[in-house]
Coordinates of N, CA, C and O in Angstrom, one line a residue:
X53 N 118.0 91.7 111.2 CA 119.3 92.5 111.4 C 119.1 94.0 111.2 O 118.3 94.3 110.3
X54 N 119.7 94.8 111.9 CA 119.6 96.2 111.8 C 121.0 96.7 111.3 O 122.0 96.2 111.7
X55 N 121.0 97.8 110.6 CA 122.2 98.4 110.1 C 122.6 99.5 111.1 O 121.7 100.2 111.6
X56 N 123.9 99.7 111.2 CA 124.4 100.9 111.9 C 124.8 101.9 110.8 O 125.9 101.7 110.3
X57 N 124.0 102.9 110.5 CA 124.3 103.8 109.5 C 125.0 105.0 110.0 O 124.5 105.6 111.0
X58 N 126.2 105.3 109.5 CA 127.0 106.5 110.0 C 127.4 107.3 108.8 O 127.5 106.8 107.7
X59 N 127.7 108.6 109.0 CA 128.2 109.5 108.0 C 129.7 109.2 107.8 O 130.4 108.8 108.7
X60 N 130.1 109.4 106.6 CA 131.5 109.2 106.3 C 132.0 110.4 105.5 O 131.2 110.9 104.6
X61 N 133.1 111.0 105.8 CA 133.6 112.1 105.1 C 134.8 111.8 104.2 O 135.4 110.7 104.4
X62 N 135.2 112.6 103.3 CA 136.4 112.4 102.5 C 136.0 112.2 101.0 O 134.9 112.0 100.7
X63 N 137.0 112.3 100.2 CA 136.8 112.0 98.8 C 136.6 110.6 98.5 O 136.6 109.7 99.4
X64 N 136.3 110.2 97.3 CA 135.9 108.8 96.9 C 137.1 107.9 97.3 O 136.9 106.8 97.8
X65 N 138.3 108.3 97.0 CA 139.5 107.4 97.2 C 139.6 107.1 98.7 O 139.8 106.0 99.2
X66 N 139.4 108.2 99.6 CA 139.5 108.0 101.0 C 138.4 107.1 101.5 O 138.6 106.2 102.3
X67 N 137.2 107.2 101.0 CA 136.0 106.4 101.4 C 136.3 105.0 101.0 O 136.0 104.0 101.8
X68 N 136.7 104.7 99.8 CA 136.9 103.4 99.3 C 138.1 102.7 100.1 O 138.0 101.5 100.4
X69 N 139.1 103.5 100.5 CA 140.2 102.9 101.3 C 139.7 102.5 102.6 O 140.0 101.4 103.1
X70 N 138.8 103.3 103.2 CA 138.3 102.9 104.6 C 137.4 101.7 104.4 O 137.4 100.9 105.4
X71 N 136.7 101.5 103.3 CA 135.9 100.3 103.1 C 136.9 99.1 103.0 O 136.7 98.1 103.6
X72 N 137.9 99.2 102.2 CA 138.9 98.1 101.9 C 139.7 97.8 103.2 O 140.1 96.7 103.4
X73 N 139.9 98.8 104.1 CA 140.6 98.6 105.3 C 139.7 97.9 106.4 O 140.2 97.6 107.5
X74 N 138.4 97.7 106.1 CA 137.5 97.1 107.0 C 136.8 98.0 108.0 O 136.2 97.5 108.9
X75 N 137.0 99.3 107.8 CA 136.3 100.2 108.7 C 134.8 100.2 108.5 O 134.0 100.5 109.5
X76 N 134.3 99.8 107.4 CA 132.9 99.7 107.0 C 132.6 98.4 106.3 O 133.5 97.9 105.6
X77 N 131.4 98.0 106.4 CA 131.0 96.8 105.7 C 130.5 97.2 104.3 O 130.5 96.3 103.4
X78 N 130.0 98.4 104.1 CA 129.4 98.8 102.8 C 129.4 100.3 102.8 O 129.4 101.0 103.9
X79 N 129.3 100.9 101.6 CA 129.2 102.3 101.4 C 128.0 102.5 100.5 O 127.8 101.7 99.6
X80 N 127.3 103.6 100.7 CA 126.2 104.0 99.7 C 126.7 105.3 99.1 O 126.9 106.3 99.8
X81 N 127.0 105.2 97.8 CA 127.5 106.3 97.1 C 126.7 106.5 95.8 O 126.1 105.6 95.3
X82 N 126.8 107.7 95.2 CA 126.1 108.0 93.9 C 126.7 107.2 92.8 O 127.9 107.4 92.5
X83 N 125.9 106.4 92.1 CA 126.4 105.7 90.9 C 127.0 106.6 89.9 O 128.1 106.4 89.3
X84 N 126.4 107.7 89.6 CA 126.8 108.7 88.6 C 128.2 109.2 88.9 O 129.1 109.3 88.0
X85 N 128.5 109.5 90.2 CA 129.8 110.0 90.6 C 130.9 108.9 90.4 O 132.0 109.2 90.0
X86 N 130.5 107.7 90.8 CA 131.5 106.6 90.7 C 131.9 106.4 89.2 O 133.0 106.2 88.9
X87 N 130.9 106.3 88.4 CA 131.1 106.1 87.0 C 131.9 107.2 86.4 O 132.9 107.0 85.7
X88 N 131.5 108.5 86.7 CA 132.2 109.6 86.1 C 133.7 109.6 86.5 O 134.6 110.0 85.8
X89 N 134.0 109.2 87.8 CA 135.4 109.2 88.2 C 136.1 107.9 87.9 O 137.3 107.7 88.3
X90 N 135.5 107.0 87.2 CA 136.2 105.8 86.7 C 136.2 104.6 87.7 O 137.0 103.7 87.7
X91 N 135.2 104.7 88.6 CA 135.1 103.6 89.7 C 133.9 102.7 89.5 O 133.4 102.1 90.4
X92 N 133.4 102.6 88.3 CA 132.2 101.8 88.0 C 132.4 100.3 88.5 O 131.5 99.6 88.9
X93 N 133.7 99.8 88.4 CA 134.0 98.4 88.8 C 133.8 98.1 90.3 O 133.7 97.0 90.6
X94 N 133.7 99.1 91.1 CA 133.5 98.9 92.6 C 132.0 98.7 92.9 O 131.7 98.3 94.0
X95 N 131.1 99.1 92.0 CA 129.7 99.0 92.3 C 129.3 97.5 92.4 O 129.5 96.8 91.4
X96 N 128.6 97.2 93.5 CA 128.2 95.8 93.7 C 126.7 95.6 93.5 O 126.2 94.5 93.2
X97 N 125.9 96.6 93.9 CA 124.5 96.6 93.7 C 124.0 98.0 93.6 O 124.6 99.0 94.1
X98 N 122.8 98.2 93.1 CA 122.1 99.5 93.0 C 120.9 99.5 93.9 O 120.2 98.4 94.0
X99 N 120.6 100.6 94.5 CA 119.4 100.8 95.3 C 118.3 101.3 94.4 O 118.3 102.5 94.1
X100 N 117.5 100.5 93.9 CA 116.5 100.9 92.9 C 115.1 100.6 93.3 O 114.9 99.7 94.1
X101 N 114.1 101.3 92.7 CA 112.7 100.9 92.9 C 112.4 99.5 92.4 O 113.1 99.0 91.5
X102 N 111.5 98.8 93.1 CA 110.6 99.3 94.1 C 111.2 99.2 95.5 O 110.6 99.7 96.4
X103 N 112.3 98.5 95.8 CA 112.8 98.4 97.1 C 113.3 99.8 97.7 O 113.0 100.0 98.9
X104 N 113.9 100.6 96.9 CA 114.3 101.9 97.3 C 113.8 102.9 96.4 O 114.0 102.9 95.2
X105 N 113.0 103.9 97.0 CA 112.4 105.0 96.2 C 113.3 106.2 96.4 O 113.8 106.4 97.5
X106 N 113.4 107.0 95.4 CA 114.3 108.2 95.5 C 113.5 109.4 96.2 O 112.3 109.3 96.4
X107 N 114.2 110.4 96.6 CA 113.6 111.6 97.1 C 112.7 112.2 96.0 O 113.0 111.9 94.8
X108 N 111.8 113.0 96.4 CA 110.9 113.6 95.4 C 111.6 114.4 94.4 O 112.5 115.2 94.8
X109 N 111.3 114.3 93.2 CA 111.9 115.0 92.1 C 113.4 114.8 91.9 O 114.1 115.5 91.2
X110 N 113.9 113.7 92.5 CA 115.4 113.4 92.4 C 115.8 113.2 90.9 O 115.1 112.4 90.2
X111 N 116.8 113.9 90.5 CA 117.3 113.7 89.2 C 116.6 114.6 88.1 O 117.1 114.6 87.0
X112 N 115.6 115.3 88.5 CA 114.9 116.1 87.5 C 115.7 117.4 87.4 O 116.2 117.9 88.4
X113 N 115.7 117.9 86.2 CA 116.4 119.2 86.0 C 115.3 120.3 85.7 O 114.4 120.0 84.9
X114 N 115.4 121.4 86.4 CA 114.4 122.4 86.2 C 115.1 123.7 85.8 O 116.2 124.0 86.0
X115 N 114.3 124.5 85.1 CA 114.7 125.8 84.7 C 113.8 126.8 85.3 O 112.6 126.7 85.1
X116 N 114.3 127.8 86.0 CA 113.5 128.8 86.7 C 113.6 130.1 85.8 O 114.7 130.5 85.5
X117 N 112.4 130.7 85.6 CA 112.4 131.9 84.9 C 111.4 132.9 85.6 O 110.7 132.5 86.5
X118 N 111.5 134.1 85.2 CA 110.5 135.1 85.8 C 109.1 134.7 85.4 O 108.9 134.3 84.2
X119 N 108.2 134.9 86.3 CA 106.8 134.5 86.0 C 106.2 135.2 84.8 O 105.4 134.7 84.1
X120 N 106.6 136.5 84.6 CA 106.0 137.3 83.5 C 106.8 137.2 82.2 O 106.5 137.9 81.2
X121 N 107.8 136.3 82.1 CA 108.7 136.2 81.0 C 108.1 135.2 80.0 O 108.6 134.0 79.9
X122 N 107.1 135.6 79.2 CA 106.4 134.6 78.3 C 107.3 134.2 77.1 O 107.2 133.1 76.6
X123 N 108.2 135.2 76.7 CA 109.1 134.9 75.6 C 110.0 133.7 75.9 O 110.2 132.7 75.1
X124 N 110.6 133.7 77.1 CA 111.5 132.7 77.5 C 110.7 131.4 77.8 O 111.1 130.3 77.4
X125 N 109.5 131.5 78.4 CA 108.7 130.3 78.6 C 108.3 129.6 77.3 O 108.4 128.4 77.2
X126 N 108.1 130.4 76.2 CA 107.8 129.8 74.9 C 109.0 129.1 74.4 O 108.9 128.0 73.8
X127 N 110.2 129.6 74.5 CA 111.4 129.0 74.0 C 111.7 127.7 74.8 O 112.0 126.7 74.1
X128 N 111.6 127.7 76.1 CA 112.0 126.5 76.8 C 110.9 125.4 76.8 O 111.2 124.3 77.2
X129 N 109.7 125.8 76.4 CA 108.6 124.8 76.3 C 109.0 123.7 75.4 O 108.6 122.5 75.6
X130 N 109.8 124.0 74.4 CA 110.2 123.0 73.4 C 111.1 121.9 74.1 O 111.1 120.7 73.5
X131 N 111.8 122.1 75.2 CA 112.6 121.1 75.8 C 112.0 120.4 77.0 O 112.6 119.6 77.6
X132 N 110.7 120.8 77.3 CA 110.0 120.2 78.4 C 109.6 118.8 78.0 O 109.0 118.6 76.9
X133 N 109.9 117.8 78.8 CA 109.5 116.4 78.6 C 108.2 116.2 79.4 O 108.2 116.2 80.6
X134 N 107.1 116.1 78.7 CA 105.8 116.1 79.3 C 105.6 114.9 80.3 O 105.1 115.1 81.4
X135 N 106.0 113.7 80.0 CA 105.9 112.6 81.0 C 106.7 112.9 82.3 O 106.2 112.6 83.4
X136 N 107.9 113.4 82.1 CA 108.7 113.8 83.3 C 108.0 114.9 84.1 O 108.0 114.8 85.3
X137 N 107.5 115.9 83.4 CA 106.8 117.0 84.1 C 105.6 116.5 84.9 O 105.4 116.9 86.0
X138 N 104.9 115.5 84.3 CA 103.7 115.0 85.0 C 104.2 114.2 86.2 O 103.6 114.3 87.3
X139 N 105.2 113.4 86.1 CA 105.7 112.6 87.2 C 106.2 113.5 88.3 O 105.8 113.2 89.5
X140 N 106.9 114.5 88.0 CA 107.5 115.4 89.0 C 106.3 116.2 89.7 O 106.3 116.4 90.9
X141 N 105.4 116.6 88.9 CA 104.2 117.3 89.5 C 103.5 116.4 90.5 O 103.1 116.9 91.6
X142 N 103.3 115.2 90.2 CA 102.6 114.2 91.1 C 103.5 114.0 92.4 O 103.0 114.1 93.5
X143 N 104.8 113.8 92.2 CA 105.7 113.6 93.3 C 105.6 114.8 94.3 O 105.6 114.7 95.5
X144 N 105.7 116.0 93.7 CA 105.8 117.2 94.5 C 104.4 117.5 95.2 O 104.4 118.0 96.3
X145 N 103.3 117.2 94.6 CA 102.0 117.3 95.2 C 101.9 116.3 96.4 O 101.4 116.7 97.4
X146 N 102.4 115.1 96.2 CA 102.5 114.1 97.3 C 103.2 114.7 98.5 O 102.7 114.6 99.6
X147 N 104.4 115.2 98.3 CA 105.2 115.7 99.3 C 104.6 116.9 100.0 O 104.5 117.1 101.2
X148 N 104.0 117.8 99.2 CA 103.3 119.0 99.7 C 102.2 118.7 100.6 O 102.0 119.2 101.7
X149 N 101.4 117.7 100.2 CA 100.2 117.3 100.9 C 100.6 116.7 102.3 O 99.9 116.9 103.3
X150 N 101.7 115.9 102.3 CA 102.2 115.3 103.5 C 102.9 116.3 104.4 O 103.3 116.0 105.5
X151 N 103.1 117.5 103.9 CA 103.8 118.6 104.6 C 105.2 118.2 105.0 O 105.7 118.5 106.0
X152 N 105.8 117.5 104.1 CA 107.2 117.1 104.3 C 108.2 118.1 103.7 O 107.9 118.7 102.7
X153 N 109.3 118.2 104.3 CA 110.3 119.1 103.8 C 111.5 118.3 103.2 O 111.3 117.1 103.0
X154 N 112.6 118.9 102.9 CA 113.7 118.3 102.3 C 114.4 117.3 103.2 O 115.1 116.4 102.7
X155 N 114.2 117.3 104.5 CA 114.8 116.4 105.4 C 113.9 115.2 105.8 O 114.4 114.3 106.4
X156 N 112.7 115.3 105.5 CA 111.7 114.3 105.9 C 112.0 113.0 105.1 O 112.2 113.0 103.9
X157 N 111.9 111.8 105.8 CA 112.1 110.5 105.1 C 110.8 110.2 104.3 O 110.1 109.3 104.6
X158 N 110.6 111.0 103.2 CA 109.5 110.8 102.3 C 110.0 110.6 100.9 O 110.9 111.3 100.5
X159 N 109.6 109.6 100.2 CA 110.1 109.3 98.9 C 108.9 109.0 97.9 O 107.8 108.6 98.4
X160 N 109.2 109.3 96.7 CA 108.2 109.1 95.7 C 108.8 109.0 94.3 O 109.9 109.6 94.0
X161 N 108.1 108.2 93.4 CA 108.6 108.1 92.0 C 107.4 108.0 91.2 O 106.5 107.1 91.4
X162 N 107.3 108.8 90.1 CA 106.2 108.7 89.2 C 106.8 108.2 87.8 O 107.9 108.6 87.5
X163 N 106.0 107.4 87.1 CA 106.4 106.9 85.8 C 105.2 106.9 84.9 O 104.1 106.5 85.4
X164 N 105.4 107.3 83.7 CA 104.4 107.2 82.7 C 104.6 106.0 81.8 O 105.7 105.9 81.3
X165 N 103.6 105.1 81.7 CA 103.8 103.9 80.9 C 103.5 104.2 79.4 O 103.2 105.3 79.0
X166 N 103.6 103.2 78.6 CA 103.5 103.3 77.2 C 102.1 103.7 76.8 O 101.8 104.3 75.7
X167 N 101.1 103.4 77.6 CA 99.7 103.8 77.4 C 99.4 105.2 77.8 O 98.3 105.7 77.7
X168 N 100.4 105.9 78.4 CA 100.2 107.3 78.8 C 99.6 107.4 80.2 O 99.3 108.5 80.6
X169 N 99.6 106.3 81.0 CA 99.1 106.4 82.4 C 100.2 106.7 83.3 O 101.3 106.1 83.2
X170 N 100.0 107.5 84.3 CA 100.9 107.9 85.3 C 100.8 107.0 86.5 O 99.7 107.0 87.1
X171 N 101.8 106.4 87.0 CA 101.8 105.6 88.2 C 102.7 106.3 89.2 O 103.9 106.5 88.9
X172 N 102.1 106.6 90.4 CA 102.9 107.2 91.4 C 103.0 106.2 92.6 O 102.0 105.7 93.1
X173 N 104.3 106.0 93.0 CA 104.5 105.2 94.2 C 105.1 106.1 95.2 O 106.0 106.9 94.9
X174 N 104.6 106.0 96.5 CA 105.1 106.9 97.5 C 105.3 106.2 98.8 O 104.7 105.1 99.0
X175 N 106.1 106.8 99.6 CA 106.5 106.1 100.9 C 106.9 107.2 101.9 O 107.5 108.2 101.6
X176 N 106.5 106.9 103.2 CA 106.9 107.7 104.3 C 107.4 106.8 105.4 O 106.8 105.8 105.6
X177 N 108.5 107.2 106.0 CA 109.1 106.4 107.1 C 109.3 107.2 108.4 O 109.4 108.4 108.3
X178 N 109.3 106.5 109.5 CA 109.6 107.2 110.7 C 111.1 107.5 110.7 O 111.9 106.9 109.9
X179 N 111.6 108.4 111.5 CA 113.0 108.8 111.4 C 113.9 107.6 111.7 O 115.0 107.5 111.0
X180 N 113.6 106.7 112.5 CA 114.4 105.6 112.8 C 114.2 104.4 111.8 O 114.9 103.4 111.9
X181 N 113.3 104.6 110.9 CA 113.0 103.6 109.8 C 112.2 102.4 110.4 O 112.0 101.4 109.6
X182 N 111.7 102.5 111.6 CA 111.0 101.4 112.2 C 109.6 101.2 111.6 O 109.1 100.1 111.7
X183 N 109.0 102.2 111.1 CA 107.7 102.1 110.5 C 107.7 102.7 109.2 O 108.3 103.8 108.9
X184 N 107.0 102.1 108.2 CA 106.9 102.6 106.9 C 105.5 102.4 106.4 O 104.8 101.4 106.6
X185 N 105.0 103.5 105.7 CA 103.7 103.4 105.0 C 104.0 103.7 103.6 O 104.8 104.6 103.2
X186 N 103.3 102.9 102.7 CA 103.6 103.1 101.3 C 102.3 102.8 100.5 O 101.4 102.2 101.0
X187 N 102.3 103.3 99.3 CA 101.1 103.0 98.4 C 101.4 103.5 97.0 O 102.5 104.0 96.7
X188 N 100.5 103.2 96.1 CA 100.6 103.7 94.8 C 99.3 103.9 94.2 O 98.3 103.3 94.6
X189 N 99.2 104.8 93.2 CA 98.0 105.1 92.5 C 98.4 105.3 91.0 O 99.5 105.7 90.6
X190 N 97.4 105.0 90.1 CA 97.5 105.2 88.7 C 96.5 106.1 88.2 O 95.3 106.0 88.7
X191 N 96.8 107.0 87.4 CA 95.9 108.0 86.8 C 96.3 108.6 85.6 O 97.3 108.2 85.0
X192 N 95.6 109.6 85.2 CA 95.9 110.4 84.0 C 97.0 111.4 84.2 O 97.1 112.0 85.3
X193 N 97.9 111.6 83.2 CA 99.0 112.6 83.4 C 98.4 114.0 83.6 O 99.0 114.9 84.3
X194 N 97.2 114.3 83.0 CA 96.6 115.6 83.1 C 96.1 115.9 84.6 O 95.9 117.0 84.9
X195 N 96.0 114.8 85.4 CA 95.6 115.0 86.8 C 96.8 114.6 87.7 O 96.6 114.1 88.8
X196 N 98.0 115.0 87.3 CA 99.2 114.6 88.1 C 99.1 115.2 89.5 O 99.4 114.5 90.5
X197 N 98.7 116.4 89.6 CA 98.6 117.1 91.0 C 97.6 116.3 91.8 O 97.9 116.0 93.0
X198 N 96.5 116.0 91.3 CA 95.4 115.3 92.0 C 95.9 113.9 92.4 O 95.5 113.4 93.5
X199 N 96.7 113.3 91.5 CA 97.2 111.9 91.8 C 98.1 112.0 93.1 O 98.0 111.1 94.0
X200 N 99.0 113.0 93.1 CA 99.9 113.1 94.2 C 99.1 113.4 95.5 O 99.4 112.8 96.6
X201 N 98.2 114.3 95.4 CA 97.4 114.6 96.6 C 96.6 113.4 97.1 O 96.5 113.1 98.3
X202 N 96.0 112.6 96.1 CA 95.2 111.4 96.4 C 96.0 110.4 97.1 O 95.6 109.8 98.1
X203 N 97.3 110.1 96.7 CA 98.1 109.1 97.3 C 98.5 109.6 98.7 O 98.5 108.8 99.7
X204 N 98.8 110.9 98.9 CA 99.1 111.4 100.2 C 97.9 111.2 101.2 O 98.1 110.8 102.3
X205 N 96.7 111.5 100.7 CA 95.5 111.3 101.5 C 95.3 109.9 101.9 O 94.9 109.6 103.1
X206 N 95.6 108.9 101.0 CA 95.5 107.5 101.4 C 96.5 107.2 102.6 O 96.1 106.5 103.5
X207 N 97.7 107.7 102.4 CA 98.7 107.4 103.5 C 98.4 108.2 104.8 O 98.6 107.7 105.9
X208 N 97.8 109.4 104.7 CA 97.3 110.1 105.9 C 96.2 109.3 106.6 O 96.2 109.3 107.8
X209 N 95.3 108.7 105.8 CA 94.3 107.9 106.4 C 94.9 106.7 107.2 O 94.3 106.2 108.1
X210 N 96.0 106.2 106.7 CA 96.7 105.1 107.3 C 97.6 105.4 108.5 O 98.2 104.6 109.1
X211 N 97.7 106.7 108.8 CA 98.5 107.2 109.9 C 99.8 108.0 109.6 O 100.6 108.2 110.5
X212 N 99.9 108.4 108.4 CA 101.1 109.2 108.0 C 101.1 110.5 108.8 O 102.2 111.1 109.0
X213 N 100.0 111.1 109.2 CA 100.0 112.3 110.0 C 100.8 112.2 111.3 O 101.5 113.1 111.7
X214 N 100.7 111.0 111.9 CA 101.4 110.8 113.2 C 102.9 110.7 112.9 O 103.7 111.1 113.7
X215 N 103.3 110.1 111.7 CA 104.7 110.0 111.4 C 105.2 111.4 111.1 O 106.3 111.8 111.5
X216 N 104.4 112.3 110.4 CA 104.9 113.6 110.1 C 105.1 114.4 111.4 O 106.0 115.1 111.6
X217 N 104.2 114.2 112.4 CA 104.3 114.9 113.7 C 105.6 114.4 114.4 O 106.4 115.2 114.9
X218 N 105.9 113.1 114.3 CA 107.2 112.6 114.9 C 108.4 113.2 114.2 O 109.4 113.6 114.8
X219 N 108.3 113.3 112.9 CA 109.4 113.8 112.1 C 109.7 115.3 112.5 O 110.8 115.7 112.8
X220 N 108.6 116.1 112.6 CA 108.8 117.5 113.0 C 109.4 117.6 114.4 O 110.2 118.4 114.6
X221 N 109.0 116.7 115.3 CA 109.5 116.7 116.6 C 111.0 116.4 116.7 O 111.8 117.0 117.4
X222 N 111.4 115.4 115.9 CA 112.8 115.0 115.8 C 113.7 116.2 115.2 O 114.7 116.5 115.8
X223 N 113.2 116.8 114.2 CA 114.0 117.9 113.6 C 114.0 119.2 114.4 O 114.9 120.0 114.3
X224 N 112.9 119.4 115.2 CA 112.9 120.5 116.1 C 113.8 120.4 117.3 O 114.2 121.4 117.9
X225 N 114.3 119.2 117.6 CA 115.2 119.0 118.7 C 116.6 119.5 118.3 O 117.4 119.8 119.2
X226 N 116.9 119.5 117.0 CA 118.3 119.8 116.5 C 118.4 121.3 116.2 O 117.9 122.1 115.8

């Protein structure tokens, strides 16, 4: 079975009404927003790894400072979460090596286990979702950038370069 995925506009109440009226069979909405607005009871399932991977660096909070501002860098270093930083570094390296942008159907998630090992799972799909390439690698957090690049190279060897060309062609049409 294939899904017919369409955009829906409106606030949460409007969207839920359209679902209840039978206009749609399902909605995909942000859990955080539903919970914050008091609609946690309408959530029927979550789209979670490994079936669904998030966009690269999804949910990470970053602080941007001037490159030469060492005083601020020293202050904010205390709030940096090293495992999250390693995971995001690997994810971003994966995306960069695949030359994907913010609209490309490329997903990745990095996690550091209790032993301090970083596992990166990555995925690239064709625009229509008909083809998917995925893989994962485990390595040291100190080599997060190399881990992301390595996983991208594995997928490129499997044909991800053709998917990237297709993605660029699709987005250049619009």
